[in-house]
Coordinates of C-alpha atoms in Angstrom, one line a residue:
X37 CA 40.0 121.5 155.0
X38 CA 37.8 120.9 152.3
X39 CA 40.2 122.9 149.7
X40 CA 43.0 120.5 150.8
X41 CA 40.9 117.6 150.2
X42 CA 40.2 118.6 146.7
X43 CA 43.8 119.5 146.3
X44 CA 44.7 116.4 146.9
X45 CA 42.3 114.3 144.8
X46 CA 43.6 116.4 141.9
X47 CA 46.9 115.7 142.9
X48 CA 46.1 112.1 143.3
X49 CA 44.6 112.3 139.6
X50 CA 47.1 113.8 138.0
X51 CA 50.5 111.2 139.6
X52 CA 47.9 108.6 138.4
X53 CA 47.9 110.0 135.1
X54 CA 51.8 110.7 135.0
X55 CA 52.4 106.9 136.1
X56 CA 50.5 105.4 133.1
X57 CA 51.1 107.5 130.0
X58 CA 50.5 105.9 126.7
X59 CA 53.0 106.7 123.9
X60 CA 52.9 106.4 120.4
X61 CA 55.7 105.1 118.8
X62 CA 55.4 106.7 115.6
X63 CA 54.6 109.8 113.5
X64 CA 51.3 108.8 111.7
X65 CA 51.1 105.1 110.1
X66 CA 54.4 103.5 110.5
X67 CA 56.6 101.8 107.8
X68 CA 55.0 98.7 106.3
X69 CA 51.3 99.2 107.9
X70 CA 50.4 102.3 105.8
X71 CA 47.4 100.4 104.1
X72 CA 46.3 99.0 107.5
X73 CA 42.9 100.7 107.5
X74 CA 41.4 98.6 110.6
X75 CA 41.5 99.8 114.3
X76 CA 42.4 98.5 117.8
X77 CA 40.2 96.9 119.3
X78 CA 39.1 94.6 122.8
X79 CA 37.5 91.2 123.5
X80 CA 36.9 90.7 127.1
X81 CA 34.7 87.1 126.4
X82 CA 36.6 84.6 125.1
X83 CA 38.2 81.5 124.7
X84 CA 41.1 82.4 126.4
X85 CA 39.0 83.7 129.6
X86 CA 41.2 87.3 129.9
X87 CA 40.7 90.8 128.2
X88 CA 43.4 90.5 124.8
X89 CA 43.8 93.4 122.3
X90 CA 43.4 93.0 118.4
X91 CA 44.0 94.6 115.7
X92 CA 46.9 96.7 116.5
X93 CA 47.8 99.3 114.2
X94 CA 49.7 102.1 115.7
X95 CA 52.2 100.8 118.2
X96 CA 52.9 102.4 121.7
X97 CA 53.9 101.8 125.0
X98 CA 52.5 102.7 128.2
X99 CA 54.7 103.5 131.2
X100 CA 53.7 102.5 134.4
X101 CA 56.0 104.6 137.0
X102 CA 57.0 103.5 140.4
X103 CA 56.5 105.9 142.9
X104 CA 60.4 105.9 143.6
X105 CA 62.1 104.8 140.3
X106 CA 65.3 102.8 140.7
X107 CA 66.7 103.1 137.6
X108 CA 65.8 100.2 135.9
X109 CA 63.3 99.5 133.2
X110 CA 61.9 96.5 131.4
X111 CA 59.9 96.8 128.2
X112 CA 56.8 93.9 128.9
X113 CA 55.4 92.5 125.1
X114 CA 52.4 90.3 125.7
X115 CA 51.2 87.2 123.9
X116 CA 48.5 85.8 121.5
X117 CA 50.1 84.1 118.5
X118 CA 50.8 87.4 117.2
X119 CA 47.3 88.3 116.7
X120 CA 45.8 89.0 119.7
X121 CA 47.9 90.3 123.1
X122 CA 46.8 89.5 126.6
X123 CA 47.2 93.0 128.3
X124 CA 46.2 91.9 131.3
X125 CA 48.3 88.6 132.8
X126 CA 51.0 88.9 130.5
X127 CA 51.7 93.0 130.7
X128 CA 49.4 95.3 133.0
X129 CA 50.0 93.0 136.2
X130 CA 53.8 92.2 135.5
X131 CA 54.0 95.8 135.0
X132 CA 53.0 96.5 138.1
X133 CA 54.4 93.7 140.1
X134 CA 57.8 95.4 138.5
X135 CA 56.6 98.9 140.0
X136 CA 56.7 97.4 143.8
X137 CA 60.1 96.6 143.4
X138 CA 61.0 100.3 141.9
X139 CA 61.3 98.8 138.5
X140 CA 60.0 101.3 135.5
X141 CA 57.7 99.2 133.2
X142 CA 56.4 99.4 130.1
X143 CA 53.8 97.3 128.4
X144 CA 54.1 97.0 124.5
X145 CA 51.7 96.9 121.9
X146 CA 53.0 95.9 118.8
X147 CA 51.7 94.9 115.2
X148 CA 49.8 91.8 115.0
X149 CA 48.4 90.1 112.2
X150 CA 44.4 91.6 111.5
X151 CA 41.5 89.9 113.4
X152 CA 38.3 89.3 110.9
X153 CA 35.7 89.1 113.0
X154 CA 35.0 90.4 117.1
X155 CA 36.3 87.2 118.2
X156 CA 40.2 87.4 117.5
X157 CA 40.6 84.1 119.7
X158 CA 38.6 82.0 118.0
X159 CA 40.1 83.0 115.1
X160 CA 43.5 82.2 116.3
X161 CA 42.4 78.7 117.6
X162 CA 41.3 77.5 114.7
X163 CA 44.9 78.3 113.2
X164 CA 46.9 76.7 115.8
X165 CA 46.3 73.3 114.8
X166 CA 48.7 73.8 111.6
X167 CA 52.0 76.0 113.4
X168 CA 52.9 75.7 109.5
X169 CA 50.4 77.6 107.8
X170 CA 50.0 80.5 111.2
X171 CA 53.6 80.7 110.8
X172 CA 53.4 81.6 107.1
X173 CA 50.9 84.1 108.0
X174 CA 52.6 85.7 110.6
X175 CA 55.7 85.9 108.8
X176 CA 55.4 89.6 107.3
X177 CA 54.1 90.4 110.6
X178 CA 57.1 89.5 112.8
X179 CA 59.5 92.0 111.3
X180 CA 56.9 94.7 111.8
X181 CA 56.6 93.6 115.3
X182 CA 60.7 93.7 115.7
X183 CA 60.6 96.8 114.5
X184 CA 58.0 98.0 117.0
X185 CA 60.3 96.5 119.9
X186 CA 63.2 97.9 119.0
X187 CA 61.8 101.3 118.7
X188 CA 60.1 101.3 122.0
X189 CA 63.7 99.8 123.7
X190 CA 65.7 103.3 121.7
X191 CA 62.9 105.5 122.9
X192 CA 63.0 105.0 126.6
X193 CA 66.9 105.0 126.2
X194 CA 66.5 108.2 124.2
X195 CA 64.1 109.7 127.5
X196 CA 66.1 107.9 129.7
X197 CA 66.4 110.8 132.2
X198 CA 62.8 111.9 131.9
X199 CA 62.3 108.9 133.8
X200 CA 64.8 108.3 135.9
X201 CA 66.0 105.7 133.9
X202 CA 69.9 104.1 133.7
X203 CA 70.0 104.0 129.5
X204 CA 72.5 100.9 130.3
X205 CA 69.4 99.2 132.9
X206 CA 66.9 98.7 129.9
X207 CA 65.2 95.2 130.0
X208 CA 62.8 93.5 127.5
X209 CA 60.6 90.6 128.2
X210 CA 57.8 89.1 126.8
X211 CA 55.6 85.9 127.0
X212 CA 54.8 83.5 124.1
X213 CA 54.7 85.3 121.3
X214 CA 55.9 88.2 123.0
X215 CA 59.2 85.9 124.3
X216 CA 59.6 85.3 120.0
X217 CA 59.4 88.9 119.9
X218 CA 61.8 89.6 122.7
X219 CA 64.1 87.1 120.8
X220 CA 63.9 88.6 117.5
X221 CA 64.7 91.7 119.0
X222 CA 68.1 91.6 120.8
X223 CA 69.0 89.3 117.8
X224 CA 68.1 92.4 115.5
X225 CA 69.0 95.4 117.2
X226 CA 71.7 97.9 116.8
X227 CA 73.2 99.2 119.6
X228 CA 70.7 102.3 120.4
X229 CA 67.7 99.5 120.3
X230 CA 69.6 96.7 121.9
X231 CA 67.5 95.7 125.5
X232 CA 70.7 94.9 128.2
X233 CA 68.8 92.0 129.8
X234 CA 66.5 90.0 128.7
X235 CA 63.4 87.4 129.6
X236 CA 61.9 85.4 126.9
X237 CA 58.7 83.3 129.3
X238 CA 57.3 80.1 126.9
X239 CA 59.2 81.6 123.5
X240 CA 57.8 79.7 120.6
X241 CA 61.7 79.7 119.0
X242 CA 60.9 78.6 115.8
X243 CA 59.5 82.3 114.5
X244 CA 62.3 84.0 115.9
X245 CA 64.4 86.2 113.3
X246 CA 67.5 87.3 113.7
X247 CA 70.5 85.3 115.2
X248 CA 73.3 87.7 116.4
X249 CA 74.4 87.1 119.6
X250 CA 75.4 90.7 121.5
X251 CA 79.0 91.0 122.1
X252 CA 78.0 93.1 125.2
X253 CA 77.1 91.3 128.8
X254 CA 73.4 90.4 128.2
X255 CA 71.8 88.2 131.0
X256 CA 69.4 86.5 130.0
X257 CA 66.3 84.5 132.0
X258 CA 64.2 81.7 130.3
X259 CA 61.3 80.0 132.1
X260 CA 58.7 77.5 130.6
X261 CA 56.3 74.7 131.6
X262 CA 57.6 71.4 131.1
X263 CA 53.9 70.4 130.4
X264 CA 53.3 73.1 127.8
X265 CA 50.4 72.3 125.5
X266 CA 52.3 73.5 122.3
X267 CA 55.2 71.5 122.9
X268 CA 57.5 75.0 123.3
X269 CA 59.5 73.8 126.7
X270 CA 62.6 72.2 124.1
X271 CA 62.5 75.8 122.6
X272 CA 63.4 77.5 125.9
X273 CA 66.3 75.2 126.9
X274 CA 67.5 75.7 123.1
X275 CA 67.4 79.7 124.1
X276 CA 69.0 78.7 127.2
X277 CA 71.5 76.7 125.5
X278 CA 72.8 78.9 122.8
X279 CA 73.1 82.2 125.8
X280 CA 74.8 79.2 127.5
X281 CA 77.3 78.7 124.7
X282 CA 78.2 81.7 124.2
X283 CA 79.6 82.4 128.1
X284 CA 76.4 84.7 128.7
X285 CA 74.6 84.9 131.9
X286 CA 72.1 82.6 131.4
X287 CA 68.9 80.7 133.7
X288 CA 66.5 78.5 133.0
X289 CA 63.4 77.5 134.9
X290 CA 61.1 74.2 133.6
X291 CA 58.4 74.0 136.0
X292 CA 56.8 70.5 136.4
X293 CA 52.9 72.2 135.4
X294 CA 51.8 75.5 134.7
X295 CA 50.8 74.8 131.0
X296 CA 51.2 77.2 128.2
X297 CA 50.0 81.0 128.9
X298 CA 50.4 80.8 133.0
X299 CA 51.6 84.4 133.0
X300 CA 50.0 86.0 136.3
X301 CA 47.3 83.5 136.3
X302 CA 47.0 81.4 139.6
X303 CA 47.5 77.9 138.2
X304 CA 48.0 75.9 141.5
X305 CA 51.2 74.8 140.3
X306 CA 54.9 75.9 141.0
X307 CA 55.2 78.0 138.0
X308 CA 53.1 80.9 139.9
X309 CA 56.5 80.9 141.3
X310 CA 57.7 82.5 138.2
X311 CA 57.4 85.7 138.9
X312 CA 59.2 85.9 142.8
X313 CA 62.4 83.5 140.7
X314 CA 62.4 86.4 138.5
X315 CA 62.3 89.2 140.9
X316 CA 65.0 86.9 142.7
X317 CA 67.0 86.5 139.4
X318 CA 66.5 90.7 138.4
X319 CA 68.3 90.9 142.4
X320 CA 71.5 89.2 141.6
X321 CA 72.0 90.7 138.3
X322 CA 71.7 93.9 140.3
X323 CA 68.8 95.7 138.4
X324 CA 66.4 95.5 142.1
X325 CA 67.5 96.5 145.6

């Protein structure tokens, strides 16, 4: 009995293990980084009261697994002004909210501008007051970024079966900075990096690049506070409008209060009904049971 027992931890141990792999994206330093001398890094205390990562230089993805795949995946690319990402509300617990309803997940880290201190939120508050000058800054960063999306969307395609993965059931969403990102990407891509849905939450529009509009069926799902602090609810019903225009599957979702950044938080407010509208939304489009 007591050799099953330890059997089964093991076991237990090594699923765990299989269902959150990390994986790099690239072969060494990756085009356009390859003086980036600083490393990742973690503040747990800050301004934004959640644990963000700085400082990314080597992009990867980390797969969490369902325990009975259904074929469809979503890439998740968190927020933080493209200098800091919130792993936490904005990726590791969508990725697993995803994972109940069979949905393969995985949550991006991607190239962010560099953090000068241990304090990356501070840092990034002090910017925010002038979008002008951050957006300057982040400029030579957001292509990087793209790239990083794009790569992680024509991996899991590439590994498709590994994971019991539909290659035509590959998703990308991504919150703030991470809905610029997820933006900039199916605007971007080709057809082997190309996400087939997509789910831009509080997209700051103006730092999006790209502008091609896919040819190919691309539903798309936009969702935003109407009493976001940065003023970026016009830029989601401008997404909205343009998928609109071009006779794509398109839905929007203002919620009265939620702020900017509500991700998984509990807010008290109708926008923690994001996440169910979402799962509701991923249901009609047939990617969930």
């Amino acid at each position: 009995m007591k050799t099953l027992l330890i059997t089964l931890s093991l076991l237990c141990i090594l699923l765990s293990a299989n269902a959150q792999k990390q994986i790099f994206l690239y072969e060494g330093k990756p085009a356009g980084s390859e003086n980036w001398t600083w490393e990742e890094a973690v503040s747990e205390k800050n301004l934004f009261n959640t644990r963000v990562i700085y400082n990314v230089s080597r992009p990867s993805i980390t797969a969490y697994v369902p325990e009975n795949p259904n074929g469809t995946a979503v890439v998740i690319a968190p927020g933080g002004a493209f200098h800091t990402l919130s792993i936490d509300s904005e990726g590791i617990d969508v990725a697993k909210w995803l994972n109940a309803k069979g949905v393969t997940a995985f949550v991006l880290k991607y190239r962010v501008a560099r953090s000068f201190t241990e304090d990356p939120v501070k840092e990034i508050m002090g910017k925010m007051s002038n979008f002008k000058t951050l957006d300057e800054e982040n400029a030579p960063v957001i292509p990087l970024a793209t790239q990083d999306g794009m790569k992680a969307v024509k991996y899991i395609r590439e590994h498709a079966a590994e994971y019991k993965i539909d290659p035509k059931r590959i998703g990308f969403m991504g919150f703030s900075a991470g809905g610029t990102l997820t933006m900039s990407v199916v605007y971007s891509a080709d057809d082997a990096s190309r996400p087939n849905f997509v789910a831009p939450i509080y997209a700051y529009e103006n730092a999006i690049i790209g502008s091609n509009m896919p040819k190919e069926k691309t539903p798309i799902f936009v969702a935003v506070a109407g009493d976001d602090q940065l003023g970026f609810m016009p830029h989601s019903i401008n997404i909205y409008k343009k998928w609109f225009d071009a006779k794509q599957p398109a839905e929007l979702h203002i919620y009265e209060k939620g702020g900017h950044g509500f991700g998984m938080h509990k807010t008290k407010t109708s926008s923690e009904g994001w996440i169910e509208n979402f799962g509701n939304w991923l249901k009609m489009q047939g990617y969930v049971k």
